[in-house]
Amino acid sequence: MGQETSKQLSAVTRGVSSLARTSVSSLTMTQRERHSVWLDNRLARLLKIRAQNKQGRVKTLNQVLLKFGQLNEGFQACHKIFDGIDSQGRGQLSMQDVQEAAAAADLGLDTETIVKFFDSADLEGTHQLDFREFVLVITAIYIFRDAESLPHNVDPVIINTFEIILDAFMYFDPFGEGFIRKDGMMAAMSETGSPSAKQSQGRPRQSTLNATISKRFAELDWGNSGEISFKEFLYGLEGWVLEEYEDEPVDLF
């Protein structure tokens, strides 16, 4: 009888341990998702305010594409910061790495906010940030803090990169909603045109443009929500720029 009881207790213990591991995993994932939603919503509000108070400098798609060289230069400058933090050359940053770097830079961010930024940018749930995810964090910090409140030793090339990113986002969000909808992207690009679509005329031209927009929109709208968050937009933009300068040039639009 005692042996049977022992077996039952052992089975219960294994079950509880398994449930505990599952609960911890679910809690971690839920926290990351919750922080991601928090950042998306905060950025959307700040971008709406920016759209109300400041007109974007980019008026046409060609102007966006012509800024890719400056964006690439800025991303390379960001990579130097990333490499400086990644002292072991792992190509990944831990939460501790980011917290120590934020403290050293005197950004004035509390631990809770840094954790939220980190979780939101950790797109793969690896508890590490690669370079593109790191750029999401520092761009979000820029939007939260604005240029005037950043440390004075920030490279002007990086500041200019942040502004180009914001201008590009505002171009694709012509209604100033803080996120990009397909109809907004259609409105912006239909008005100013697309280099590839301009090769045709009339209805075929519009059909080509619509197909191109739909393709690019789907690439950025990971969750098929019908809207693109700033985070999704920036991650996609980074990929386009890096692809343009590391591989053979591609016809994006």
mmCIF file of C-alpha atoms in Angstrom:
data_model
loop_
_atom_site.group_PDB
_atom_site.id
_atom_site.type_symbol
_atom_site.label_atom_id
_atom_site.label_comp_id
_atom_site.label_asym_id
_atom_site.label_seq_id
_atom_site.Cartn_x
_atom_site.Cartn_y
_atom_site.Cartn_z
ATOM 1 C CA MET A 1 0.000 0.000 0.000
ATOM 2 C CA GLY A 2 2.840 2.310 0.941
ATOM 3 C CA GLN A 3 4.589 1.560 -2.353
ATOM 4 C CA GLU A 4 1.407 2.312 -4.305
ATOM 5 C CA THR A 5 1.003 5.617 -2.489
ATOM 6 C CA SER A 6 4.617 6.468 -3.275
ATOM 7 C CA LYS A 7 4.020 5.792 -6.973
ATOM 8 C CA GLN A 8 0.934 8.002 -6.957
ATOM 9 C CA LEU A 9 2.806 10.821 -5.239
ATOM 10 C CA SER A 10 5.639 10.468 -7.742
ATOM 11 C CA ALA A 11 3.187 10.671 -10.638
ATOM 12 C CA VAL A 12 1.518 13.735 -9.135
ATOM 13 C CA THR A 13 4.907 15.372 -8.593
ATOM 14 C CA ARG A 14 5.905 14.764 -12.206
ATOM 15 C CA GLY A 15 2.573 16.187 -13.351
ATOM 16 C CA VAL A 16 2.927 19.284 -11.185
ATOM 17 C CA SER A 17 6.511 19.827 -12.375
ATOM 18 C CA SER A 18 5.401 19.539 -15.996
ATOM 19 C CA LEU A 19 2.516 21.938 -15.388
ATOM 20 C CA ALA A 20 4.858 24.380 -13.665
ATOM 21 C CA ARG A 21 7.261 24.344 -16.606
ATOM 22 C CA THR A 22 4.379 24.895 -19.023
ATOM 23 C CA SER A 23 3.014 27.749 -16.907
ATOM 24 C CA VAL A 24 6.403 29.472 -16.705
ATOM 25 C CA SER A 25 6.845 29.136 -20.476
ATOM 26 C CA SER A 26 3.353 30.486 -21.114
ATOM 27 C CA LEU A 27 3.926 33.347 -18.699
ATOM 28 C CA THR A 28 7.178 34.321 -20.424
ATOM 29 C CA MET A 29 5.535 34.261 -23.845
ATOM 30 C CA THR A 30 2.526 36.187 -22.574
ATOM 31 C CA GLN A 31 4.783 38.826 -21.061
ATOM 32 C CA ARG A 32 6.694 39.238 -24.314
ATOM 33 C CA GLU A 33 3.496 39.534 -26.303
ATOM 34 C CA ARG A 34 2.041 41.961 -23.770
ATOM 35 C CA HIS A 35 5.126 44.144 -23.915
ATOM 36 C CA SER A 36 5.042 44.028 -27.711
ATOM 37 C CA VAL A 37 1.452 45.279 -27.752
ATOM 38 C CA TRP A 38 2.376 47.968 -25.217
ATOM 39 C CA LEU A 39 5.213 49.259 -27.401
ATOM 40 C CA ASP A 40 3.154 49.129 -30.602
ATOM 41 C CA ASN A 41 0.375 51.161 -28.975
ATOM 42 C CA ARG A 42 2.732 53.704 -27.412
ATOM 43 C CA LEU A 43 4.614 54.192 -30.663
ATOM 44 C CA ALA A 44 1.352 54.577 -32.582
ATOM 45 C CA ARG A 45 0.240 57.362 -30.221
ATOM 46 C CA LEU A 46 3.584 59.148 -30.447
ATOM 47 C CA LEU A 47 3.615 58.850 -34.230
ATOM 48 C CA LYS A 48 0.100 60.286 -34.440
ATOM 49 C CA ILE A 49 1.255 63.268 -32.383
ATOM 50 C CA ARG A 50 4.289 63.653 -34.610
ATOM 51 C CA ALA A 51 2.091 63.583 -37.728
ATOM 52 C CA GLN A 52 -0.107 66.322 -36.257
ATOM 53 C CA ASN A 53 2.825 68.535 -35.293
ATOM 54 C CA LYS A 54 5.369 67.888 -38.006
ATOM 55 C CA GLN A 55 4.993 67.404 -41.723
ATOM 56 C CA GLY A 56 7.080 64.632 -43.224
ATOM 57 C CA ARG A 57 9.930 65.646 -45.508
ATOM 58 C CA VAL A 58 9.323 62.749 -47.915
ATOM 59 C CA LYS A 59 6.654 63.409 -50.537
ATOM 60 C CA THR A 60 7.294 60.723 -53.152
ATOM 61 C CA LEU A 61 8.366 57.096 -53.264
ATOM 62 C CA ASN A 62 11.446 58.071 -55.265
ATOM 63 C CA GLN A 63 12.528 60.258 -52.350
ATOM 64 C CA VAL A 64 12.204 57.253 -50.033
ATOM 65 C CA LEU A 65 14.286 55.060 -52.342
ATOM 66 C CA LEU A 66 16.935 57.754 -52.807
ATOM 67 C CA LYS A 67 17.422 57.848 -49.028
ATOM 68 C CA PHE A 68 18.523 54.191 -48.932
ATOM 69 C CA GLY A 69 22.189 55.190 -49.198
ATOM 70 C CA GLN A 70 21.905 57.414 -46.131
ATOM 71 C CA LEU A 71 19.984 54.698 -44.299
ATOM 72 C CA ASN A 72 22.713 52.186 -45.072
ATOM 73 C CA GLU A 73 25.340 54.603 -43.769
ATOM 74 C CA GLY A 74 23.308 55.094 -40.603
ATOM 75 C CA PHE A 75 22.801 51.364 -40.090
ATOM 76 C CA GLN A 76 26.558 50.858 -40.396
ATOM 77 C CA ALA A 77 27.061 53.488 -37.685
ATOM 78 C CA CYS A 78 24.499 51.665 -35.536
ATOM 79 C CA HIS A 79 26.400 48.438 -36.125
ATOM 80 C CA LYS A 80 29.508 49.976 -34.579
ATOM 81 C CA ILE A 81 27.506 50.629 -31.408
ATOM 82 C CA PHE A 82 26.128 47.092 -31.517
ATOM 83 C CA ASP A 83 29.630 45.643 -31.917
ATOM 84 C CA GLY A 84 30.878 47.763 -29.015
ATOM 85 C CA ILE A 85 28.204 46.324 -26.734
ATOM 86 C CA ASP A 86 28.688 42.808 -28.117
ATOM 87 C CA SER A 87 32.212 42.581 -26.713
ATOM 88 C CA GLN A 88 32.378 38.792 -27.193
ATOM 89 C CA GLY A 89 31.408 38.990 -30.861
ATOM 90 C CA ARG A 90 28.431 36.639 -30.521
ATOM 91 C CA GLY A 91 26.208 38.652 -32.837
ATOM 92 C CA GLN A 92 23.583 38.720 -30.085
ATOM 93 C CA LEU A 93 22.872 40.971 -27.104
ATOM 94 C CA SER A 94 21.453 39.747 -23.806
ATOM 95 C CA MET A 95 19.119 41.671 -21.539
ATOM 96 C CA GLN A 96 22.077 42.416 -19.274
ATOM 97 C CA ASP A 97 24.095 43.756 -22.213
ATOM 98 C CA VAL A 98 21.304 46.176 -23.112
ATOM 99 C CA GLN A 99 20.710 47.271 -19.508
ATOM 100 C CA GLU A 100 24.407 47.969 -18.949
ATOM 101 C CA ALA A 101 24.672 49.860 -22.244
ATOM 102 C CA ALA A 102 21.606 51.972 -21.409
ATOM 103 C CA ALA A 103 23.061 52.810 -17.996
ATOM 104 C CA ALA A 104 26.458 53.689 -19.490
ATOM 105 C CA ALA A 105 24.780 55.957 -22.052
ATOM 106 C CA ASP A 106 22.808 57.660 -19.264
ATOM 107 C CA LEU A 107 19.512 57.317 -21.135
ATOM 108 C CA GLY A 108 17.467 57.740 -17.974
ATOM 109 C CA LEU A 109 15.376 54.635 -18.632
ATOM 110 C CA ASP A 110 14.211 52.516 -15.713
ATOM 111 C CA THR A 111 14.657 48.751 -15.708
ATOM 112 C CA GLU A 112 10.985 48.056 -16.408
ATOM 113 C CA THR A 113 11.017 50.173 -19.567
ATOM 114 C CA ILE A 114 14.222 48.557 -20.824
ATOM 115 C CA VAL A 115 12.690 45.113 -20.265
ATOM 116 C CA LYS A 116 9.621 46.157 -22.260
ATOM 117 C CA PHE A 117 11.759 47.447 -25.131
ATOM 118 C CA PHE A 118 13.865 44.293 -25.100
ATOM 119 C CA ASP A 119 10.893 41.913 -25.040
ATOM 120 C CA SER A 120 9.122 43.856 -27.789
ATOM 121 C CA ALA A 121 12.147 43.711 -30.084
ATOM 122 C CA ASP A 122 12.890 40.042 -29.350
ATOM 123 C CA LEU A 123 10.868 38.934 -32.344
ATOM 124 C CA GLU A 124 11.972 35.296 -32.261
ATOM 125 C CA GLY A 125 11.618 34.881 -28.499
ATOM 126 C CA THR A 126 15.275 33.875 -28.090
ATOM 127 C CA HIS A 127 15.938 36.229 -25.144
ATOM 128 C CA GLN A 128 18.668 37.742 -27.319
ATOM 129 C CA LEU A 129 18.670 40.629 -29.786
ATOM 130 C CA ASP A 130 20.372 40.464 -33.161
ATOM 131 C CA PHE A 131 21.459 43.632 -34.935
ATOM 132 C CA ARG A 132 18.160 44.353 -36.682
ATOM 133 C CA GLU A 133 16.259 43.869 -33.428
ATOM 134 C CA PHE A 134 18.751 46.162 -31.683
ATOM 135 C CA VAL A 135 17.950 48.893 -34.214
ATOM 136 C CA LEU A 136 14.276 48.530 -33.270
ATOM 137 C CA VAL A 137 15.176 49.268 -29.650
ATOM 138 C CA ILE A 138 17.317 52.335 -30.251
ATOM 139 C CA THR A 139 14.848 53.791 -32.763
ATOM 140 C CA ALA A 140 12.007 53.312 -30.269
ATOM 141 C CA ILE A 141 14.101 55.067 -27.615
ATOM 142 C CA TYR A 142 14.633 57.956 -30.025
ATOM 143 C CA ILE A 143 10.890 58.284 -30.627
ATOM 144 C CA PHE A 144 10.197 58.175 -26.894
ATOM 145 C CA ARG A 145 12.922 60.644 -25.959
ATOM 146 C CA ASP A 146 13.367 62.826 -29.101
ATOM 147 C CA ALA A 147 16.681 64.297 -30.229
ATOM 148 C CA GLU A 148 16.871 67.084 -27.636
ATOM 149 C CA SER A 149 16.919 64.702 -24.654
ATOM 150 C CA LEU A 150 19.456 62.238 -26.061
ATOM 151 C CA PRO A 151 23.128 62.274 -25.028
ATOM 152 C CA HIS A 152 25.032 64.958 -26.939
ATOM 153 C CA ASN A 153 27.628 62.501 -28.244
ATOM 154 C CA VAL A 154 25.171 60.583 -30.455
ATOM 155 C CA ASP A 155 26.463 60.446 -34.027
ATOM 156 C CA PRO A 156 24.509 62.939 -36.209
ATOM 157 C CA VAL A 157 24.465 60.278 -38.933
ATOM 158 C CA ILE A 158 22.408 58.058 -36.624
ATOM 159 C CA ILE A 159 20.047 60.910 -35.727
ATOM 160 C CA ASN A 160 19.539 61.582 -39.440
ATOM 161 C CA THR A 161 18.827 57.885 -39.962
ATOM 162 C CA PHE A 162 16.088 57.950 -37.331
ATOM 163 C CA GLU A 163 14.522 60.983 -39.006
ATOM 164 C CA ILE A 164 14.599 59.334 -42.441
ATOM 165 C CA ILE A 165 12.932 56.232 -40.988
ATOM 166 C CA LEU A 166 10.201 58.385 -39.466
ATOM 167 C CA ASP A 167 9.726 60.363 -42.678
ATOM 168 C CA ALA A 168 9.410 57.128 -44.662
ATOM 169 C CA PHE A 169 6.835 55.797 -42.208
ATOM 170 C CA MET A 170 4.839 59.024 -42.399
ATOM 171 C CA TYR A 171 4.877 58.794 -46.197
ATOM 172 C CA PHE A 172 3.236 55.358 -46.070
ATOM 173 C CA ASP A 173 0.845 56.537 -43.319
ATOM 174 C CA PRO A 174 -0.634 59.589 -45.086
ATOM 175 C CA PHE A 175 -3.649 59.668 -42.758
ATOM 176 C CA GLY A 176 -1.450 60.025 -39.653
ATOM 177 C CA GLU A 177 -2.961 57.034 -37.841
ATOM 178 C CA GLY A 178 0.279 55.812 -36.263
ATOM 179 C CA PHE A 179 0.200 52.579 -38.253
ATOM 180 C CA ILE A 180 0.058 51.747 -41.951
ATOM 181 C CA ARG A 181 -3.088 50.473 -43.637
ATOM 182 C CA LYS A 182 -3.178 49.127 -47.151
ATOM 183 C CA ASP A 183 -5.559 51.879 -48.276
ATOM 184 C CA GLY A 184 -3.137 54.467 -46.895
ATOM 185 C CA MET A 185 -0.228 52.904 -48.740
ATOM 186 C CA MET A 186 -2.365 52.737 -51.884
ATOM 187 C CA ALA A 187 -3.291 56.410 -51.522
ATOM 188 C CA ALA A 188 0.314 57.521 -51.039
ATOM 189 C CA MET A 189 1.775 55.495 -53.878
ATOM 190 C CA SER A 190 -1.092 56.047 -56.304
ATOM 191 C CA GLU A 191 -0.626 59.785 -55.908
ATOM 192 C CA THR A 192 3.143 59.855 -56.346
ATOM 193 C CA GLY A 193 3.651 56.786 -58.495
ATOM 194 C CA SER A 194 6.036 53.863 -58.515
ATOM 195 C CA PRO A 195 9.124 53.575 -60.735
ATOM 196 C CA SER A 196 8.188 50.102 -61.969
ATOM 197 C CA ALA A 197 4.505 50.894 -62.363
ATOM 198 C CA LYS A 198 5.202 54.004 -64.427
ATOM 199 C CA GLN A 199 6.400 51.832 -67.259
ATOM 200 C CA SER A 200 2.785 51.109 -68.164
ATOM 201 C CA GLN A 201 -0.161 53.398 -68.721
ATOM 202 C CA GLY A 202 -3.815 53.593 -67.671
ATOM 203 C CA ARG A 203 -5.552 50.564 -66.188
ATOM 204 C CA PRO A 204 -2.586 48.158 -66.651
ATOM 205 C CA ARG A 205 -0.385 50.636 -64.796
ATOM 206 C CA GLN A 206 -2.790 50.803 -61.846
ATOM 207 C CA SER A 207 -3.118 47.025 -61.830
ATOM 208 C CA THR A 208 0.665 46.650 -61.674
ATOM 209 C CA LEU A 209 0.885 49.198 -58.882
ATOM 210 C CA ASN A 210 -1.848 47.515 -56.854
ATOM 211 C CA ALA A 211 -0.165 44.126 -57.193
ATOM 212 C CA THR A 212 3.175 45.555 -56.081
ATOM 213 C CA ILE A 213 1.649 47.292 -53.072
ATOM 214 C CA SER A 214 -0.233 44.158 -52.043
ATOM 215 C CA LYS A 215 2.971 42.125 -52.216
ATOM 216 C CA ARG A 216 5.006 44.560 -50.114
ATOM 217 C CA PHE A 217 2.164 45.037 -47.641
ATOM 218 C CA ALA A 218 1.899 41.278 -47.100
ATOM 219 C CA GLU A 219 5.656 41.093 -46.471
ATOM 220 C CA LEU A 220 5.363 43.620 -43.643
ATOM 221 C CA ASP A 221 2.035 42.582 -42.127
ATOM 222 C CA TRP A 222 3.361 39.507 -40.304
ATOM 223 C CA GLY A 223 0.230 38.859 -38.276
ATOM 224 C CA ASN A 224 -2.189 39.424 -41.178
ATOM 225 C CA SER A 225 -3.902 42.063 -39.061
ATOM 226 C CA GLY A 226 -4.556 44.386 -41.984
ATOM 227 C CA GLU A 227 -2.220 47.032 -40.587
ATOM 228 C CA ILE A 228 1.532 47.450 -40.238
ATOM 229 C CA SER A 229 2.976 48.622 -36.943
ATOM 230 C CA PHE A 230 6.030 50.867 -36.832
ATOM 231 C CA LYS A 231 8.043 47.914 -35.555
ATOM 232 C CA GLU A 232 7.012 45.734 -38.500
ATOM 233 C CA PHE A 233 7.716 48.582 -40.920
ATOM 234 C CA LEU A 234 11.195 49.278 -39.560
ATOM 235 C CA TYR A 235 12.225 45.631 -39.500
ATOM 236 C CA GLY A 236 11.135 45.285 -43.124
ATOM 237 C CA LEU A 237 12.840 48.537 -44.124
ATOM 238 C CA GLU A 238 16.097 47.338 -42.589
ATOM 239 C CA GLY A 239 15.852 44.169 -44.646
ATOM 240 C CA TRP A 240 15.245 46.095 -47.863
ATOM 241 C CA VAL A 241 18.208 48.413 -47.289
ATOM 242 C CA LEU A 242 20.596 45.636 -46.283
ATOM 243 C CA GLU A 243 19.476 43.551 -49.260
ATOM 244 C CA GLU A 244 20.038 46.508 -51.565
ATOM 245 C CA TYR A 245 23.619 47.066 -50.397
ATOM 246 C CA GLU A 246 24.794 43.564 -49.526
ATOM 247 C CA ASP A 247 23.423 41.713 -52.549
ATOM 248 C CA GLU A 248 22.350 42.524 -56.079
ATOM 249 C CA PRO A 249 19.994 45.541 -56.186
ATOM 250 C CA VAL A 250 16.322 44.578 -56.168
ATOM 251 C CA ASP A 251 13.295 46.333 -57.657
ATOM 252 C CA LEU A 252 11.292 46.985 -54.495
ATOM 253 C CA PHE A 253 8.422 48.951 -56.060
#
